[in-house]
Each structure stands twice: as structure tokens, then as C-alpha cells.
């Protein structure tokens, strides 16, 4: 097996702000292969979006400061990349979808215009996207781009796709707009798709359709996916793998069945316990005292330790290393072996 | 859209009516005797009375207004008691010069202000931004006539690259009348030499007039661009691989311009009403100059006529802006 599609190794990121310097990513590790759908879950503010944006090179510095680690995409370190190179990767190799479909399309251009521009940009980096040879004329490229835009729109399930290219975003429903955005992200045939809470702003039935569509697209394009979400139900239904984040760390990761059925990290367990009680608001965790640490002056050692029932002096002194408790199932907790004896249910 | 335009034009009528009443009252409240002034220093009492009767100035004010208003409805703006010519004829003679000047100044300030606003927003808080903002502040605070004098001093007197004033060399003949804009008329006639002459006469007064709208448009554009750059769709555009140039000059620009349009419309009207000083400095034969002469002579009909025309153009320019706003922003629907 060659390089994984994406390998994030020990990524550290601080955000400078008015209040000071917040250490928001504290050594992230994550590995995504083609055809894998990784769920990235965790409380609000734990750094999920920044992790995703970092892969696309969309976190501007300042205020961001990367101090350590690497993001390897097909073996190429993205943190050392020039903007020009990142521009070529975005859309062609790495696609992104965001949360709110009502604000992510430009309101004053038709979706055709927007899709065609994305297709042309993708075609400029990789002529094969448009199915043309290198020296094709501008006219030919525009025509090919428009045809491709129509095809993509059709593929993501917009009825009467070609005619709708001339419509403006406000003429589409929320779910339809998210389909348009998916088409836009996939038009350059990326190998990696980062979807940051793509269904949070949609109602439940539309949510399921969009997730179906995503799965279908992964099969068709053989992509790797990072699906950022708050919803463990979505993870269980959609993902092949899951990474649980807490305050800037991936505390537990592995195949989705294994992690959800036998969670090993105390934080993951708390998350799992929070699920069945439907009336608990997201983020408010059942049976978990205290709150997320202040990242301006984070605790040394395990960042979950101040809220953890099992915490011992060792937890407070050093950040626990990843331990592999089963094939591909990694947990960053010194108490893993102790917990094995306790029951989960 | 059409219904919207028609409704706006109908709404114009009471506005213009109010304007005439106001102007009429103000004109009559001013001290001095315009008839005596027009009749000349050696006129006898009888001659003055005869002149007053000729122009209906001996009637009560209500009657005078009634005569004027009913004339207006037939397109009659009254007669200047000074030049003894119909006001409408005078206005049509001087209006094109003013419009040409205002259009040139607006074109200049839009063509420079919008890209400069975009650039300063993108290079926010770096030296191009600081430089442009300091210059903008300076040009907003400088009075236009003073700037005009400076330009004259510099380019007309020292460097001698531009004419000192006027619209066209006196010894030359105007190109054949089509639009009344000398530059356009020269082009239509295919007369490049006249075109070049007209442009050179237009340049300094247009620059003097354009600086403060340029600075305002630039600052407005900068502010709205900064606001637009925060929108989610800008991040999305970057995430799907569009280049920074394409994002700024196409996607962000169109959104930011729609916020700037209102300012452009207001400035257009403001310039129209404020040409007097620049026209005086550059001896530009426009409405401003005409109105000043009429005011000095206490010749009311031209003053009211000019005010009406400027008011009308002001409202029309705002109407155009509203229509453009709908063209740019598809979500704006006119009922
Ligand atoms: N531009 C910024 N400047 C300063 N701090 C920032 C900035 N963006 C994010 N942060 C901080 O970084 C941390 C992680 O933010 P991030 O957006 O990645 O969280 P998240 O896990 O995606 O949360 P959510 O679930 O609410 O989307 C937060 O504490 C946030 O306050
Ligand atoms: Mg987020």
C-alpha cells in the first residue's frame, strides 16, 4: 500500500486574538485513505473546522500560527506549500462543503456562472476535467465547462438540471442549494472531500437525502472523505471510520463499528451516554461535570483530565500517547487497560 | 419593472409641484426690485411699470403663480426679464455643457473609485491602503474651487498642457449638434481634432469635480468590500479553487458595487446642483454659470427653471440607480 491520501501528523495550531494566543490544535493525528469516510466529532470549539480548513490551506495567518506537525497529501507537505500550489490543489484534489447552503452561494450570480467558473478553474489546473486537450480554445473550454456544470447538477439530483443553470441561488430550496454546493465541490474530481457539518442546517428528511448523495458520490469518485458533524447518529449511518476530538486533540479514532460499540476513551463514553437522551441539547453532556478548558491557558497533560472521573497524577503531567487497543483503533488515554474491565452498557 | 418606473415617475409630480411653490415664495421674499434692475438705471417710473405689466409682475403673487404653473404644464418655463428669452431655450443651451461635465466627473470617479476601493480592501492595513486613504481624506477635505485653481495654476499656467478655461477654443466652430456633448458630437462627426480639443478643455474641470466623489466612492467601496469578504460564499469560492483575482474582481466586486450604487446616485445629483463654483473658475458655459448670473440679476424665472430641471434630474438619477440595483441584485423584486 502506498501513501495514504491524507496524513495529518502531530499538527499544532495557535490562533492569535485580542485576548491572547489560543492553542487550538494540540497535535492532531489523522489518516484518511481513498474510499474511507471519516466522521470527525466533538464538542463545539474543539477544532474540527480548523482541522478541515487547514487541509485546504484556508486558515489565514495571521491570526493563525502553525508551530509543528505536517499535513501530507499524497505524500506532499501542504504546510510548506506556496499559495499557487494550494490553488491548484483546491477544487482539483481537495474539495470542501460547508454548513449553511443559504450563505455559501453567491446571491448575485446564477449557479451556472458559478459552476462554470469553478469548472474552468479546475480545467486550468487539469485539462482532463473538461475532457479537452491542453491547447483547446477559450470558446471550446467555456462550452465544455457549461456542459460539465449541467452534467454535475444532474448527477447530484437536481431535476431539469440544464435549464436550472440560469437560475439564481434564491430560486432553490436549502436542500437543493446544498446539492448545488456538492456539485461545485466535486466538479474538479477531487480525491479528498471535506464536508463541514453539511447537513446541520437542513431538516431531517433532507439531511438523509444529502448523506445518501454523499455516499453515492464517494462510491462513484473513489474519494476519501472527512465528514465533520456533531451527530453520532450521522456518523453511525454514513461513516466507515470516526475520530473523536476534544479540545484540540483526537482522543480516539478507528473503524466506526468498533469505536461506537466499544468506546475506550472516557470522553467518547460520555458522548455515547449522551445519545439516547433525546432531550439533552448537543454539547451538554450527560453526567459530565465541568466545561471545555480555556484554550488560552490549556491544562498541561491530558486536556480532558480536569473533567475525567478516572484522572490520576499521570494524566495531569503529560499528554498521553496514542495506544492501539485493536487494529486501527487508537486511544489517547493512560487508563485504557484499566477501563477494559469496566462495562460500557 | 415597468410598473415600478411608471409609479416612480408619477410620484415625481407632487415633488416638482412643491419645488415650484417653494422657489416661487423664496424668490418673492428676497429684497430688491428685479423689474427696476432689469429696466436699467435710467428708466422712468412709467417705463418700470410698463415692464412690470409686460411680465405680469404687477399681479398678486397667487395669480403670478397660477400663470406660471399653467405655463409649465405646457412646457413653458417663463421668460427671463433680463435676456428676454424663453427660459427653456436658455436651459437647453446650457444644460448639455453641465451634463457633460458632471458625466465626465462621475465616469472618472467611478472608473477609479471602484477598483481603488476593491484594492484597498484587499490590501487592507498595508501601505497601498494607507496611501489611498490619506489621499482620499485630503481630497474630500479640499474645496472644489480651490482644487480647480490649483489645477489651473499647475497644468494650465506652469506646464501649459491644458487650456485655462472655456469649453472650446473661441476661434473654432462647435461640431454639428447631435447630443450637445462636444466630445460625443465630435466623435459622431468623425472629427478627431475637435474631439481632442473638447477633451482637453473638459479634463481639468472634470478632475476638479471628480475628486470628492472619487474619494467617497472609494471609501464606500472599501467598506462594503471588507464586509463582503467576510461572507461564507467567499470562503467557498476559495475552497473550490477560484483564484483570488477572480474572486475579488468578479464575485466580490458585484456584491460590493450594489452597496455603493446609492452613493453614486446621490453624488450625481449633488454634483449637478454644485457645478457653480467649478463652472465659474473654469469659465464653463453651463447651468451653474447661467443660474448665478440670473440670481445676481434677481431674474427669478431662470432660477426657478434651473432648480426644477436639477430637481428632475436628481430624481431621475435616483430612479436609474434603483433600477440598476434591481438588475445587479436578482432578489430585489419590484411589485
Ligand atoms: N479566526 C479565529 N480567531 C481566533 N480564534 C479562532 C478563530 N477561528 C476559530 N477560533 C477558535 O478556535 C477554536 C476551534 O474552532 P473551530 O471552528 O475549529 O471549532 P469547531 O470544532 O468547528 O466548532 P463547531 O462545532 O462550533 O463548528 C475555537 O475555540 C475558536 O474560538
Ligand atoms: Mg465548525
XYZ file of C-alpha atoms and ligand atoms in Angstrom:
712
model
C 0.000 0.000 0.000
C 1.393 3.389 -0.974
C 0.918 6.677 0.869
C -2.433 7.276 2.470
C -4.410 10.014 0.738
C -4.156 12.307 3.715
C -1.948 12.039 6.726
C -2.076 14.697 9.425
C 0.768 14.214 11.841
C 1.076 15.946 15.179
C -0.448 19.199 13.898
C -0.188 22.183 16.238
C -2.040 25.423 15.576
C -2.447 28.569 17.644
C -4.849 31.387 16.936
C -3.808 34.887 17.870
C -6.659 37.054 19.004
C -7.367 40.072 21.098
C -7.321 38.011 24.278
C -4.048 36.306 23.550
C -2.810 33.193 21.880
C -5.100 30.173 21.974
C -3.542 26.785 21.389
C -6.475 25.324 19.453
C -4.942 22.287 17.737
C -2.713 20.345 20.081
C -1.080 17.652 17.988
C -3.770 16.281 15.676
C -3.208 12.867 14.122
C -5.455 11.598 11.375
C -5.020 9.310 8.386
C -7.556 9.062 5.566
C -7.421 6.611 2.675
C -9.449 6.551 -0.511
C -12.994 5.228 -0.109
C -12.916 5.888 3.609
C -15.457 8.228 5.134
C -14.122 9.640 8.352
C -16.504 11.164 10.824
C -14.906 13.955 12.858
C -16.917 14.570 16.017
C -16.546 16.588 19.173
C -17.998 19.467 21.131
C -18.256 22.908 19.661
C -14.941 24.768 19.599
C -12.768 21.658 19.766
C -11.085 22.475 16.467
C -12.947 20.380 13.897
C -13.441 23.169 11.399
C -9.900 24.456 11.772
C -8.589 20.964 11.091
C -10.630 20.784 7.893
C -9.733 24.304 6.785
C -6.061 23.632 7.481
C -6.078 20.797 4.976
C -7.414 23.179 2.316
C -4.931 25.843 3.344
C -7.778 28.243 4.079
C -6.737 29.367 7.534
C -5.066 32.725 7.096
C -2.024 33.530 9.138
C -2.181 35.821 10.945
C -4.234 35.139 13.051
C -3.209 31.514 12.668
C 0.233 30.215 13.509
C 1.274 26.668 12.726
C 4.016 25.506 15.012
C 4.693 21.884 14.452
C 3.495 18.850 12.608
C 2.679 18.267 8.978
C -0.226 17.710 6.657
C 0.758 15.207 3.998
C -1.498 14.992 0.988
C -0.424 12.144 -1.268
C 2.954 12.483 0.393
C 3.235 16.247 -0.273
C 3.501 18.526 2.772
C 0.762 21.126 2.445
C 2.005 23.383 5.223
C 5.154 24.156 3.248
C 3.212 24.734 0.015
C 3.011 28.015 -1.824
C -0.383 29.605 -2.357
C -0.068 28.890 -6.082
C 0.261 25.175 -5.424
C -2.634 25.204 -2.949
C -4.761 26.958 -5.557
C -4.088 24.104 -7.949
C -4.982 21.544 -5.287
C -8.212 23.201 -4.183
C -11.086 22.024 -6.284
C -8.936 19.587 -8.240
C -7.603 17.439 -5.421
C -9.350 18.702 -2.316
C -12.988 19.756 -2.290
C -14.956 21.341 0.532
C -18.587 21.702 1.521
C -19.791 23.900 4.329
C -22.629 24.070 6.758
C -25.108 26.669 5.601
C -26.243 26.302 1.995
C -28.096 29.613 2.150
C -24.932 31.657 2.650
C -22.374 29.676 0.689
C -23.601 30.525 -2.800
C -23.073 33.998 -4.172
C -26.531 35.603 -4.335
C -25.931 37.837 -7.349
C -24.677 35.257 -9.843
C -26.563 32.391 -11.448
C -25.457 28.989 -10.270
C -24.451 28.290 -13.876
C -21.979 31.163 -13.793
C -20.571 29.942 -10.508
C -20.302 26.302 -11.572
C -18.759 27.215 -14.930
C -16.098 29.350 -13.255
C -15.223 26.516 -10.908
C -15.073 24.084 -13.823
C -12.838 26.467 -15.782
C -10.533 26.930 -12.804
C -10.341 23.171 -12.373
C -9.743 22.787 -16.111
C -6.900 25.282 -15.974
C -5.042 23.085 -13.484
C -6.038 19.811 -15.093
C -7.348 19.916 -18.692
C -8.738 16.398 -18.358
C -11.501 17.680 -16.108
C -13.119 19.311 -19.122
C -12.235 16.375 -21.346
C -10.157 18.623 -23.579
C -6.558 18.671 -24.695
C -4.119 21.289 -23.444
C -4.368 23.753 -26.336
C -8.169 23.969 -26.565
C -9.634 27.371 -27.418
C -11.392 29.596 -24.882
C -14.745 29.034 -26.598
C -14.354 25.283 -26.516
C -13.375 25.419 -22.882
C -16.389 27.515 -21.936
C -18.709 25.188 -23.793
C -17.169 22.124 -22.175
C -17.335 23.792 -18.755
C -21.019 24.568 -19.179
C -21.759 21.030 -20.320
C -19.867 19.671 -17.336
C -21.750 22.001 -14.988
C -25.047 20.681 -16.338
C -23.899 17.073 -16.003
C -22.751 17.586 -12.425
C -26.007 19.256 -11.479
C -27.869 16.359 -12.997
C -25.671 13.911 -11.115
C -26.415 15.472 -7.730
C -30.113 15.041 -8.397
C -31.371 18.449 -9.482
C -34.361 17.873 -11.748
C -34.227 19.574 -15.118
C -30.585 20.408 -14.418
C -29.522 22.145 -17.628
C -32.383 24.630 -17.576
C -31.724 25.468 -13.961
C -28.173 26.623 -14.638
C -29.615 30.066 -15.357
C -31.391 30.341 -12.017
C -30.158 32.322 -9.059
C -29.448 30.686 -5.677
C -32.564 32.127 -4.052
C -34.675 30.193 -6.517
C -33.553 26.909 -4.925
C -34.572 25.319 -1.627
C -31.992 24.743 1.103
C -31.546 21.082 0.278
C -31.235 21.846 -3.421
C -28.643 24.504 -2.712
C -26.600 22.005 -0.722
C -26.767 19.711 -3.762
C -25.520 22.575 -5.918
C -22.647 23.096 -3.476
C -21.816 19.414 -3.597
C -21.770 19.628 -7.382
C -19.473 22.629 -7.117
C -17.100 20.819 -4.758
C -16.988 17.708 -6.952
C -16.795 19.286 -10.400
C -12.972 19.169 -10.345
C -12.979 15.474 -9.356
C -11.216 15.893 -6.007
C -9.633 12.909 -4.285
C -10.458 14.236 -0.852
C -13.712 15.831 0.204
C -14.044 17.764 3.435
C -17.644 18.287 4.475
C -18.038 20.618 7.448
C -21.426 19.892 9.002
C -23.075 19.640 5.579
C -26.476 18.708 6.967
C -26.718 20.662 10.211
C -28.729 23.469 8.630
C -31.183 21.111 6.891
C -34.274 19.401 8.181
C -34.113 15.721 8.983
C -35.558 14.189 5.824
C -33.397 16.374 3.586
C -30.429 15.504 5.792
C -30.822 11.824 4.974
C -31.041 12.548 1.242
C -27.883 14.631 1.276
C -25.974 11.968 3.208
C -27.184 9.352 0.716
C -25.975 11.532 -2.097
C -22.577 11.951 -0.450
C -22.177 8.201 -0.030
C -23.156 7.658 -3.636
C -20.608 10.234 -4.794
C -17.867 8.606 -2.719
C -18.556 5.302 -4.455
C -18.526 6.931 -7.843
C -15.457 9.120 -7.449
C -13.468 6.854 -5.076
C -12.766 9.774 -2.737
C -11.650 9.911 0.818
C -13.993 11.988 2.953
C -13.786 13.871 6.215
C -17.299 14.449 7.479
C -17.409 16.927 10.339
C -20.518 16.616 12.480
C -21.975 16.862 15.953
C -24.266 13.994 15.344
C -23.104 10.486 16.252
C -26.202 9.129 14.533
C -24.964 10.588 11.262
C -21.574 9.027 11.905
C -23.083 5.619 12.563
C -25.138 5.738 9.366
C -22.662 7.298 6.995
C -19.068 6.816 8.068
C -16.614 3.975 7.829
C -14.322 5.473 10.453
C -14.604 8.006 13.214
C -12.224 10.353 15.026
C -13.352 11.895 18.295
C -11.860 15.276 19.130
C -11.618 17.008 22.461
C -10.139 20.495 22.892
C -7.678 20.249 20.050
C -6.783 16.585 20.304
C -8.000 13.471 18.555
C -8.642 11.366 21.642
C -9.931 8.261 19.951
C -10.111 7.022 16.381
C -10.863 3.861 14.475
C -13.395 1.931 12.448
C -16.844 3.227 13.192
C -18.428 -0.010 14.448
C -15.540 -0.753 16.759
C -15.362 2.734 18.281
C -19.103 3.165 18.746
C -19.616 -0.301 20.151
C -16.539 -0.401 22.336
C -15.543 3.181 23.069
C -12.332 3.211 25.052
C -11.749 6.867 25.918
C -13.693 8.291 28.864
C -14.753 11.266 26.727
C -16.103 9.060 23.944
C -18.040 7.109 26.525
C -19.539 10.283 27.891
C -20.532 11.253 24.370
C -22.154 7.866 23.816
C -24.071 8.120 27.048
C -25.410 11.457 25.900
C -27.018 9.998 22.779
C -30.097 8.101 23.956
C -31.447 11.039 25.921
C -33.006 12.908 23.067
C -33.832 15.923 25.174
C -30.225 16.691 26.001
C -29.008 19.569 23.877
C -25.949 18.989 21.741
C -22.800 19.816 23.614
C -24.418 19.486 27.007
C -23.092 16.134 28.019
C -24.932 13.890 30.370
C -23.021 13.081 33.519
C -20.032 15.194 32.601
C -19.212 17.905 35.084
C -17.174 20.980 34.239
C -16.664 22.601 30.874
C -14.252 22.701 27.952
C -10.878 24.074 29.050
C -9.883 27.590 28.195
C -7.501 27.210 25.286
C -5.693 30.442 26.129
C -4.125 28.627 29.055
C -4.842 24.938 28.483
C -4.092 22.342 31.137
C -0.795 20.566 30.705
C -1.167 16.881 30.164
C -4.443 15.353 29.053
C -6.884 18.164 28.293
C -9.800 16.046 29.391
C -8.294 15.224 32.770
C -9.998 18.060 34.713
C -13.407 16.557 33.846
C -12.433 12.905 33.918
C -13.558 10.555 36.692
C -10.507 8.365 36.178
C -7.928 11.145 36.239
C -4.714 10.376 38.080
C -1.499 12.377 38.584
C -0.047 10.829 35.436
C -2.905 12.337 33.393
C -2.083 15.857 34.532
C 1.637 15.660 33.890
C 1.960 14.623 30.257
C -0.191 14.338 27.141
C -0.985 10.626 26.789
C 0.364 8.958 23.659
C -1.886 7.057 21.238
C -2.299 3.402 22.105
C -3.602 0.892 19.616
C -6.172 -1.157 21.511
C -7.285 -3.119 18.435
C -6.261 -2.982 14.748
C -6.589 0.691 13.697
C -8.402 1.566 16.931
C -6.278 4.194 18.679
C -6.927 5.791 22.028
C -5.026 8.594 23.740
C -5.593 7.651 27.368
C -3.372 6.145 30.024
C -6.307 4.279 31.565
C -7.196 2.200 28.538
C -6.201 -1.082 30.102
C -7.984 -0.261 33.354
C -11.167 0.559 31.502
C -11.206 -2.684 29.633
C -12.544 -4.384 32.749
C -15.378 -1.919 33.322
C -18.512 -2.467 31.316
C -19.868 0.004 28.823
C -23.541 -0.511 28.837
C -40.141 46.662 -13.575
C -42.003 48.928 -15.988
C -44.766 49.462 -13.466
C -42.191 50.380 -10.869
C -40.681 53.007 -13.150
C -44.069 54.478 -14.046
C -45.074 54.664 -10.419
C -41.881 56.452 -9.532
C -42.419 58.978 -12.298
C -45.960 59.667 -11.137
C -44.644 60.190 -7.632
C -42.375 62.850 -9.094
C -45.263 65.200 -9.843
C -46.061 66.337 -6.294
C -42.346 66.708 -5.575
C -41.854 69.036 -8.509
C -45.036 70.920 -7.661
C -43.810 71.538 -4.134
C -40.484 72.661 -5.520
C -42.086 75.325 -7.726
C -44.190 76.682 -4.875
C -41.193 76.885 -2.598
C -38.988 78.545 -5.158
C -41.723 80.995 -6.025
C -42.202 82.058 -2.435
C -38.487 82.344 -1.697
C -37.909 84.377 -4.835
C -40.612 86.869 -3.874
C -39.365 87.176 -0.321
C -35.949 88.340 -1.404
C -35.347 92.070 -1.045
C -34.835 94.236 -4.112
C -36.862 95.108 -7.186
C -35.963 92.882 -10.115
C -38.060 94.857 -12.573
C -36.273 98.072 -11.763
C -32.984 96.271 -12.097
C -33.901 94.898 -15.485
C -35.213 98.212 -16.736
C -31.838 99.823 -16.184
C -30.620 102.761 -14.116
C -32.085 105.481 -16.338
C -35.628 104.084 -16.606
C -38.552 106.276 -15.563
C -41.332 105.141 -13.225
C -43.621 104.698 -16.201
C -41.124 102.538 -18.030
C -40.673 100.321 -14.974
C -44.427 99.961 -14.536
C -44.815 99.107 -18.194
C -42.127 96.417 -17.905
C -43.775 95.018 -14.783
C -47.094 94.839 -16.613
C -45.471 93.178 -19.603
C -44.130 90.386 -17.444
C -47.212 90.202 -15.232
C -45.153 91.224 -12.220
C -47.790 93.725 -11.141
C -50.299 90.963 -10.439
C -50.837 89.404 -6.988
C -48.495 86.526 -6.261
C -51.220 83.872 -6.483
C -52.118 85.000 -9.971
C -48.481 85.062 -10.956
C -48.019 81.554 -9.696
C -51.131 80.379 -11.486
C -49.901 81.829 -14.757
C -46.505 80.226 -14.253
C -47.830 76.814 -13.240
C -50.284 76.579 -16.114
C -47.482 77.594 -18.456
C -45.269 74.868 -17.006
C -47.834 72.237 -17.831
C -47.426 73.239 -21.465
C -43.645 73.152 -21.225
C -43.331 76.916 -20.853
C -40.775 77.865 -18.212
C -41.488 81.581 -18.493
C -39.346 84.345 -19.911
C -36.197 85.837 -18.450
C -36.792 89.515 -17.846
C -33.117 90.103 -18.333
C -32.289 88.337 -21.563
C -35.909 88.473 -22.746
C -35.521 84.924 -23.985
C -37.666 81.930 -23.028
C -36.064 80.215 -20.032
C -36.438 76.795 -21.634
C -34.340 77.856 -24.626
C -31.617 79.124 -22.315
C -31.676 75.968 -20.222
C -31.435 73.748 -23.258
C -28.428 75.756 -24.375
C -26.554 75.476 -21.097
C -27.682 72.097 -19.795
C -25.582 69.910 -22.127
C -22.383 71.609 -21.000
C -23.199 70.946 -17.357
C -24.305 67.389 -18.024
C -21.163 66.670 -19.988
C -19.056 67.963 -17.132
C -20.967 66.007 -14.495
C -20.971 62.808 -16.529
C -17.254 63.109 -17.162
C -16.575 63.715 -13.468
C -18.773 60.780 -12.429
C -17.264 58.471 -15.052
C -13.818 59.359 -13.778
C -14.682 58.829 -10.140
C -16.495 55.549 -10.778
C -13.795 54.187 -13.054
C -11.121 54.913 -10.456
C -13.079 54.718 -7.215
C -14.406 51.192 -7.617
C -11.136 49.402 -8.394
C -9.297 51.506 -5.817
C -11.895 50.608 -3.200
C -11.507 46.928 -4.027
C -7.729 47.122 -3.892
C -7.561 48.981 -0.623
C -9.924 46.440 0.923
C -7.826 43.542 -0.279
C -4.588 45.230 0.845
C -6.277 46.365 3.992
C -3.945 47.940 6.544
C -0.945 47.677 4.296
C 0.755 50.593 2.579
C -1.414 50.834 -0.587
C -4.411 51.090 1.696
C -2.897 53.776 3.919
C -1.711 55.793 0.960
C -5.085 55.725 -0.792
C -6.945 56.567 2.400
C -4.775 59.562 3.193
C -5.207 60.866 -0.349
C -8.947 60.281 -0.141
C -9.239 62.186 3.084
C -7.199 65.035 1.651
C -9.328 65.278 -1.466
C -12.589 65.170 0.460
C -11.482 67.998 2.682
C -10.264 70.208 -0.167
C -12.863 72.641 -1.574
C -13.528 72.013 -5.243
C -12.969 75.554 -6.448
C -9.645 75.670 -4.646
C -8.609 72.422 -6.231
C -9.720 73.885 -9.564
C -7.481 76.889 -9.032
C -4.563 74.644 -8.131
C -5.077 72.559 -11.254
C -5.228 75.702 -13.371
C -2.058 77.006 -11.827
C -0.211 73.763 -12.289
C -1.377 72.393 -15.628
C -2.584 75.463 -17.462
C -0.151 78.135 -16.358
C 3.093 76.382 -15.497
C 3.040 73.276 -17.634
C 0.699 74.762 -20.252
C -0.593 71.317 -21.144
C -4.268 72.189 -20.700
C -6.363 75.244 -21.550
C -7.140 77.608 -18.712
C -10.879 77.581 -19.173
C -13.816 77.520 -21.538
C -15.372 74.638 -23.337
C -13.874 75.013 -26.771
C -11.460 77.444 -28.463
C -13.374 80.567 -29.437
C -11.921 80.690 -32.929
C -13.148 77.187 -33.735
C -16.658 76.159 -34.614
C -18.559 73.624 -32.475
C -19.041 70.260 -34.130
C -22.592 69.801 -35.538
C -25.165 69.492 -32.738
C -26.414 65.972 -32.018
C -26.217 65.282 -28.294
C -24.931 68.650 -27.131
C -21.895 66.906 -25.627
C -18.985 68.326 -27.578
C -16.869 65.225 -27.131
C -19.595 62.920 -28.424
C -20.653 65.265 -31.195
C -17.065 65.493 -32.396
C -16.812 61.708 -32.440
C -20.113 61.395 -34.277
C -18.875 63.888 -36.847
C -15.685 61.842 -37.103
C -13.668 64.925 -36.231
C -10.812 63.673 -34.074
C -9.138 67.034 -33.776
C -12.245 68.612 -32.259
C -12.667 65.595 -30.016
C -9.169 66.028 -28.678
C -9.740 69.756 -28.144
C -13.005 69.145 -26.304
C -11.389 66.513 -24.101
C -8.559 68.823 -23.155
C -10.989 71.542 -22.158
C -13.051 69.059 -20.221
C -10.151 67.472 -18.360
C -9.298 69.973 -15.623
C -12.829 70.927 -14.551
C -13.857 67.255 -14.614
C -10.906 66.299 -12.441
C -11.643 69.140 -10.039
C -15.234 67.940 -9.725
C -14.432 64.241 -9.555
C -12.096 64.171 -6.620
C -14.554 64.252 -3.783
C -16.998 61.707 -5.308
C -13.983 59.573 -6.193
C -12.817 59.593 -2.602
C -16.293 58.847 -1.270
C -16.955 56.063 -3.754
C -13.591 54.565 -2.942
C -14.237 54.623 0.791
C -17.724 53.233 0.393
C -16.443 50.528 -1.910
C -13.665 49.692 0.521
C -16.084 49.357 3.424
C -18.560 47.202 1.523
C -15.794 45.043 0.076
C -14.433 44.379 3.540
C -17.936 43.423 4.588
C -18.492 41.177 1.576
C -15.119 39.461 2.044
C -16.396 38.051 5.355
C -19.243 36.220 3.674
C -19.329 32.441 3.585
C -19.549 32.356 -0.184
C -16.105 33.927 -0.427
C -14.610 31.096 1.635
C -16.486 28.610 -0.522
C -15.177 30.227 -3.689
C -11.644 29.863 -2.344
C -12.285 26.302 -1.226
C -13.421 25.203 -4.684
C -10.293 26.600 -6.289
C -11.142 30.027 -7.720
C -8.204 32.411 -7.852
C -8.041 35.438 -5.603
C -8.196 37.759 -8.611
C -11.344 36.150 -9.986
C -12.970 36.160 -6.561
C -12.247 39.822 -5.861
C -12.842 41.370 -9.260
C -15.864 39.319 -10.201
C -17.643 37.753 -7.251
C -16.895 40.237 -4.510
C -16.979 43.303 -6.756
C -20.544 42.808 -7.925
C -21.841 42.410 -4.395
C -19.881 45.379 -3.128
C -20.935 47.627 -6.019
C -24.583 47.164 -5.227
C -23.979 48.762 -1.834
C -22.021 51.586 -3.434
C -24.684 52.402 -6.028
C -26.727 54.527 -3.653
C -23.787 56.805 -3.004
C -23.158 57.115 -6.722
C -26.763 58.199 -7.296
C -26.646 60.787 -4.543
C -23.373 62.193 -5.767
C -24.689 62.576 -9.267
C -27.456 64.852 -8.034
C -25.118 66.634 -5.691
C -22.660 67.419 -8.484
C -25.457 68.668 -10.737
C -26.504 71.180 -8.139
C -22.966 72.101 -7.231
C -21.335 72.976 -10.523
C -21.449 76.741 -9.917
C -18.027 77.202 -8.397
C -16.186 74.951 -10.786
C -18.004 76.496 -13.754
C -17.029 79.929 -12.532
C -13.383 79.041 -12.024
C -13.096 77.372 -15.416
C -15.441 79.717 -17.223
C -17.508 76.726 -18.249
C -20.721 77.828 -20.011
C -23.096 75.628 -18.037
C -26.258 75.848 -15.988
C -24.382 76.872 -12.863
C -22.939 79.923 -14.526
C -26.330 80.755 -16.040
C -28.095 80.419 -12.700
C -25.519 82.590 -10.927
C -25.974 85.354 -13.436
C -29.746 85.098 -13.040
C -29.504 85.247 -9.255
C -27.281 88.323 -9.376
C -29.791 89.993 -11.688
C -32.687 88.858 -9.459
C -34.138 87.247 -12.556
C -36.484 84.688 -10.982
C -37.785 82.648 -13.855
C -34.408 81.186 -14.843
C -33.616 80.448 -11.197
C -36.832 78.521 -10.706
C -36.390 76.807 -14.049
C -32.854 75.672 -13.263
C -33.915 74.431 -9.829
C -36.730 72.453 -11.423
C -34.505 70.860 -14.021
C -31.869 69.945 -11.453
C -34.539 68.522 -9.149
C -35.933 66.488 -12.012
C -32.519 65.144 -12.975
C -31.760 64.332 -9.357
C -34.900 62.253 -9.003
C -34.308 60.605 -12.364
C -30.773 59.646 -11.425
C -32.050 58.031 -8.267
C -34.594 56.152 -10.319
C -31.851 54.871 -12.609
C -29.881 53.751 -9.568
C -32.884 51.894 -8.178
C -33.379 50.124 -11.478
C -29.686 49.239 -11.651
C -29.880 47.937 -8.125
C -32.580 45.524 -9.240
C -30.510 44.499 -12.250
C -27.483 43.693 -10.091
C -29.367 42.070 -7.280
C -31.821 39.468 -8.559
C -33.503 39.158 -5.184
C -34.849 42.697 -5.334
C -38.299 42.434 -6.826
C -40.475 45.349 -7.736
C -44.162 44.944 -7.076
N -10.362 33.374 13.376
C -10.200 32.938 14.630
N -9.543 33.699 15.531
C -9.361 33.283 16.787
N -9.802 32.107 17.262
C -10.466 31.295 16.419
C -10.702 31.661 15.061
N -11.383 30.671 14.465
C -11.569 29.728 15.410
N -11.027 30.084 16.588
C -11.020 29.298 17.825
O -10.522 28.041 17.522
C -11.227 27.034 18.226
C -11.664 25.940 17.301
O -12.573 26.475 16.354
P -13.322 25.558 15.294
O -14.098 26.491 14.438
O -12.363 24.659 14.629
O -14.322 24.704 16.202
P -15.340 23.576 15.761
O -14.918 22.330 16.392
O -15.503 23.567 14.298
O -16.669 24.086 16.456
P -18.165 23.999 15.922
O -18.622 22.646 16.229
O -18.872 25.032 16.718
O -18.138 24.307 14.467
C -12.379 27.719 18.920
O -12.082 27.800 20.292
C -12.418 29.096 18.319
O -12.761 30.029 19.310
Mg -17.078 24.174 12.959
